Structure formats: C-alpha cells, structure tokens
Coordinates of N, CA and C in Angstrom, one line a residue:
M163 N -13.7 -5.7 7.9 CA -12.3 -5.7 8.3 C -11.5 -6.8 7.8
L164 N -12.1 -8.0 7.7 CA -11.5 -9.2 7.2 C -11.0 -9.0 5.8
N165 N -11.8 -8.4 4.9 CA -11.4 -8.2 3.5 C -10.2 -7.3 3.4
T166 N -10.2 -6.3 4.3 CA -9.0 -5.4 4.3 C -7.8 -6.1 4.6
Y167 N -7.8 -6.8 5.7 CA -6.6 -7.6 6.1 C -6.2 -8.6 5.0
F168 N -7.2 -9.3 4.4 CA -6.9 -10.3 3.4 C -6.2 -9.6 2.2
R169 N -6.8 -8.5 1.7 CA -6.2 -7.8 0.5 C -4.8 -7.3 0.8
V170 N -4.6 -6.8 2.0 CA -3.2 -6.3 2.3 C -2.2 -7.4 2.4
I171 N -2.6 -8.5 3.0 CA -1.7 -9.7 3.2 C -1.4 -10.3 1.8
V172 N -2.4 -10.5 1.0 CA -2.2 -11.2 -0.3 C -1.4 -10.3 -1.2
G173 N -1.8 -9.0 -1.2 CA -1.0 -8.1 -2.1 C 0.5 -8.0 -1.7
T174 N 0.7 -8.0 -0.4 CA 2.1 -7.9 0.1 C 2.8 -9.2 -0.3
M175 N 2.2 -10.4 -0.2 CA 2.8 -11.6 -0.5 C 3.1 -11.7 -2.0
V176 N 2.2 -11.2 -2.9 CA 2.5 -11.2 -4.3 C 3.7 -10.2 -4.6
L177 N 3.7 -9.0 -4.1 CA 4.8 -8.1 -4.3 C 6.1 -8.7 -3.8
L178 N 6.1 -9.3 -2.6 CA 7.3 -9.9 -2.1 C 7.8 -11.0 -3.0
S179 N 6.9 -11.8 -3.5 CA 7.4 -12.9 -4.3 C 8.0 -12.4 -5.6
V180 N 7.4 -11.3 -6.2 CA 8.0 -10.7 -7.4 C 9.4 -10.2 -7.1
V181 N 9.5 -9.5 -6.0 CA 10.9 -8.9 -5.6 C 11.9 -10.1 -5.4
L182 N 11.5 -11.1 -4.7 CA 12.3 -12.3 -4.5 C 12.7 -12.9 -5.8
T183 N 11.7 -13.0 -6.8 CA 12.0 -13.6 -8.1 C 13.0 -12.8 -8.8
V184 N 12.9 -11.5 -8.8 CA 13.8 -10.6 -9.5 C 15.2 -10.6 -8.9
Y185 N 15.3 -10.5 -7.6 CA 16.6 -10.3 -7.0 C 17.3 -11.5 -6.3
V186 N 16.5 -12.5 -6.1 CA 17.1 -13.7 -5.4 C 17.2 -14.9 -6.3
N187 N 16.0 -15.4 -6.7 CA 16.0 -16.6 -7.5 C 14.7 -16.7 -8.3
P188 N 14.8 -17.0 -9.6 CA 13.5 -17.1 -10.4 C 12.5 -18.2 -9.9
N189 N 13.0 -19.1 -9.1 CA 12.1 -20.1 -8.6 C 11.1 -19.6 -7.6
W190 N 11.3 -18.4 -7.1 CA 10.3 -17.7 -6.2 C 9.0 -17.4 -7.0
M191 N 9.0 -17.5 -8.3 CA 7.8 -17.2 -9.0 C 6.7 -18.3 -8.7
W192 N 7.2 -19.5 -8.3 CA 6.3 -20.5 -7.9 C 5.4 -20.1 -6.7
F193 N 6.0 -19.2 -5.8 CA 5.2 -18.7 -4.7 C 4.0 -17.9 -5.2
T194 N 4.3 -17.1 -6.3 CA 3.2 -16.3 -6.9 C 2.1 -17.2 -7.5
V195 N 2.6 -18.2 -8.2 CA 1.7 -19.2 -8.7 C 0.8 -19.9 -7.6
F196 N 1.4 -20.2 -6.5 CA 0.7 -20.8 -5.4 C -0.4 -19.9 -4.9
I197 N -0.1 -18.6 -4.8 CA -1.0 -17.6 -4.3 C -2.2 -17.5 -5.3
G198 N -1.9 -17.5 -6.6 CA -3.0 -17.4 -7.6 C -3.9 -18.6 -7.6
V199 N -3.3 -19.8 -7.5 CA -4.0 -21.0 -7.5 C -5.0 -21.1 -6.2
N200 N -4.5 -20.6 -5.1 CA -5.3 -20.6 -3.9 C -6.4 -19.6 -4.0
L201 N -6.2 -18.5 -4.7 CA -7.3 -17.5 -4.9 C -8.4 -18.1 -5.8
I202 N -8.0 -18.8 -6.9 CA -8.9 -19.5 -7.8 C -9.7 -20.6 -7.0
Q203 N -8.9 -21.4 -6.3 CA -9.6 -22.4 -5.5 C -10.6 -21.9 -4.5
S204 N -10.3 -20.8 -3.9 CA -11.3 -20.2 -2.9 C -12.5 -19.7 -3.6
A205 N -12.4 -19.3 -4.8 CA -13.6 -18.8 -5.6 C -14.6 -19.9 -5.8
F206 N -14.1 -21.1 -6.0 CA -14.9 -22.3 -6.3 C -15.4 -23.0 -5.1
T207 N -14.6 -23.1 -4.1 CA -14.9 -23.8 -2.9 C -15.5 -23.0 -1.8
K208 N -15.4 -21.7 -1.9 CA -15.8 -20.8 -0.8 C -15.1 -21.0 0.5
W209 N -13.9 -21.5 0.4 CA -13.1 -21.8 1.6 C -11.7 -21.2 1.4
C210 N -11.2 -20.5 2.4 CA -9.9 -19.8 2.3 C -9.1 -20.0 3.6
L211 N -8.0 -20.6 3.5 CA -7.1 -20.8 4.6 C -6.8 -19.6 5.3
L212 N -6.4 -18.5 4.6 CA -6.0 -17.2 5.2 C -7.2 -16.7 6.0
E213 N -8.4 -16.8 5.5 CA -9.6 -16.3 6.2 C -9.7 -17.1 7.6
T214 N -9.5 -18.4 7.5 CA -9.6 -19.2 8.7 C -8.6 -18.8 9.7
I215 N -7.4 -18.5 9.3 CA -6.3 -18.1 10.2 C -6.6 -16.7 10.8
L216 N -7.1 -15.8 10.0 CA -7.4 -14.5 10.5 C -8.5 -14.5 11.5
V217 N -9.6 -15.3 11.2 CA -10.7 -15.4 12.2 C -10.2 -16.0 13.5
K218 N -9.3 -17.0 13.4 CA -8.8 -17.5 14.7 C -7.9 -16.6 15.4
L219 N -7.3 -15.6 14.7 CA -6.5 -14.6 15.3 C -7.4 -13.4 15.9
G220 N -8.7 -13.5 15.6 CA -9.6 -12.5 16.2 C -10.1 -11.4 15.3
V221 N -9.8 -11.5 14.0 CA -10.3 -10.5 13.0 C -11.7 -10.7 12.8
K222 N -12.5 -9.7 12.9 CA -14.0 -9.8 12.7 C -14.4 -9.8 11.3
K223 N -15.4 -10.6 10.9 CA -15.9 -10.7 9.6 C -16.9 -9.5 9.5
E224 N -16.9 -8.8 8.3 CA -17.8 -7.8 8.1 C -18.4 -8.0 6.7
G225 N -19.4 -8.9 6.6 CA -20.1 -9.1 5.4 C -19.3 -9.7 4.3
G226 N -19.2 -11.0 4.2 CA -18.5 -11.7 3.1 C -17.2 -12.2 3.6
S227 N -16.7 -13.1 2.7 CA -15.4 -13.7 3.0 C -14.4 -13.4 2.0
C228 N -13.2 -13.8 2.2 CA -12.1 -13.5 1.2 C -12.4 -14.2 -0.1
S229 N -13.1 -15.3 -0.1 CA -13.4 -16.0 -1.3 C -14.4 -15.3 -2.2
S230 N -15.1 -14.3 -1.6 CA -16.1 -13.5 -2.4 C -15.5 -12.2 -2.9
C231 N -14.2 -11.9 -2.7 CA -13.6 -10.7 -3.1 C -13.7 -10.5 -4.6

C-alpha cells in the first residue's frame, strides 16, 4: 500500500509542478528538479522522507520501500 500512495503523491507533485511551470512561472520547474533529486538520493541512501511521513500517518508497508521502486 505504501508504494501505491508514494507513486500517486509523487506523480501528482510532478504533474502539478509542470502545470505551475507552464501557467504560473517558469521557476516552478525547480520543484520538479527537487523531486527528481530526492528520488535519486533515495535510490542510493535507501531513505525517503515521504516514506517516513506516510508511515507516521499510519500507511502500512507491504514489501519494500519507496526507495526500491
């Protein structure tokens, strides 16, 4: 269940940042860059802030973490 929440939240954030970049201000692209850097970081460190937040909110882990997606 954790992977499902993670993918939905990250996908939504990426799409939102692209829409904000196109319609509001090009500087919103930095938000997309931030998301990408965090995904790369979590692949190497096996730690993901979003995973930590979701677990504290009560989302159950089901085999694997977001850093192993």
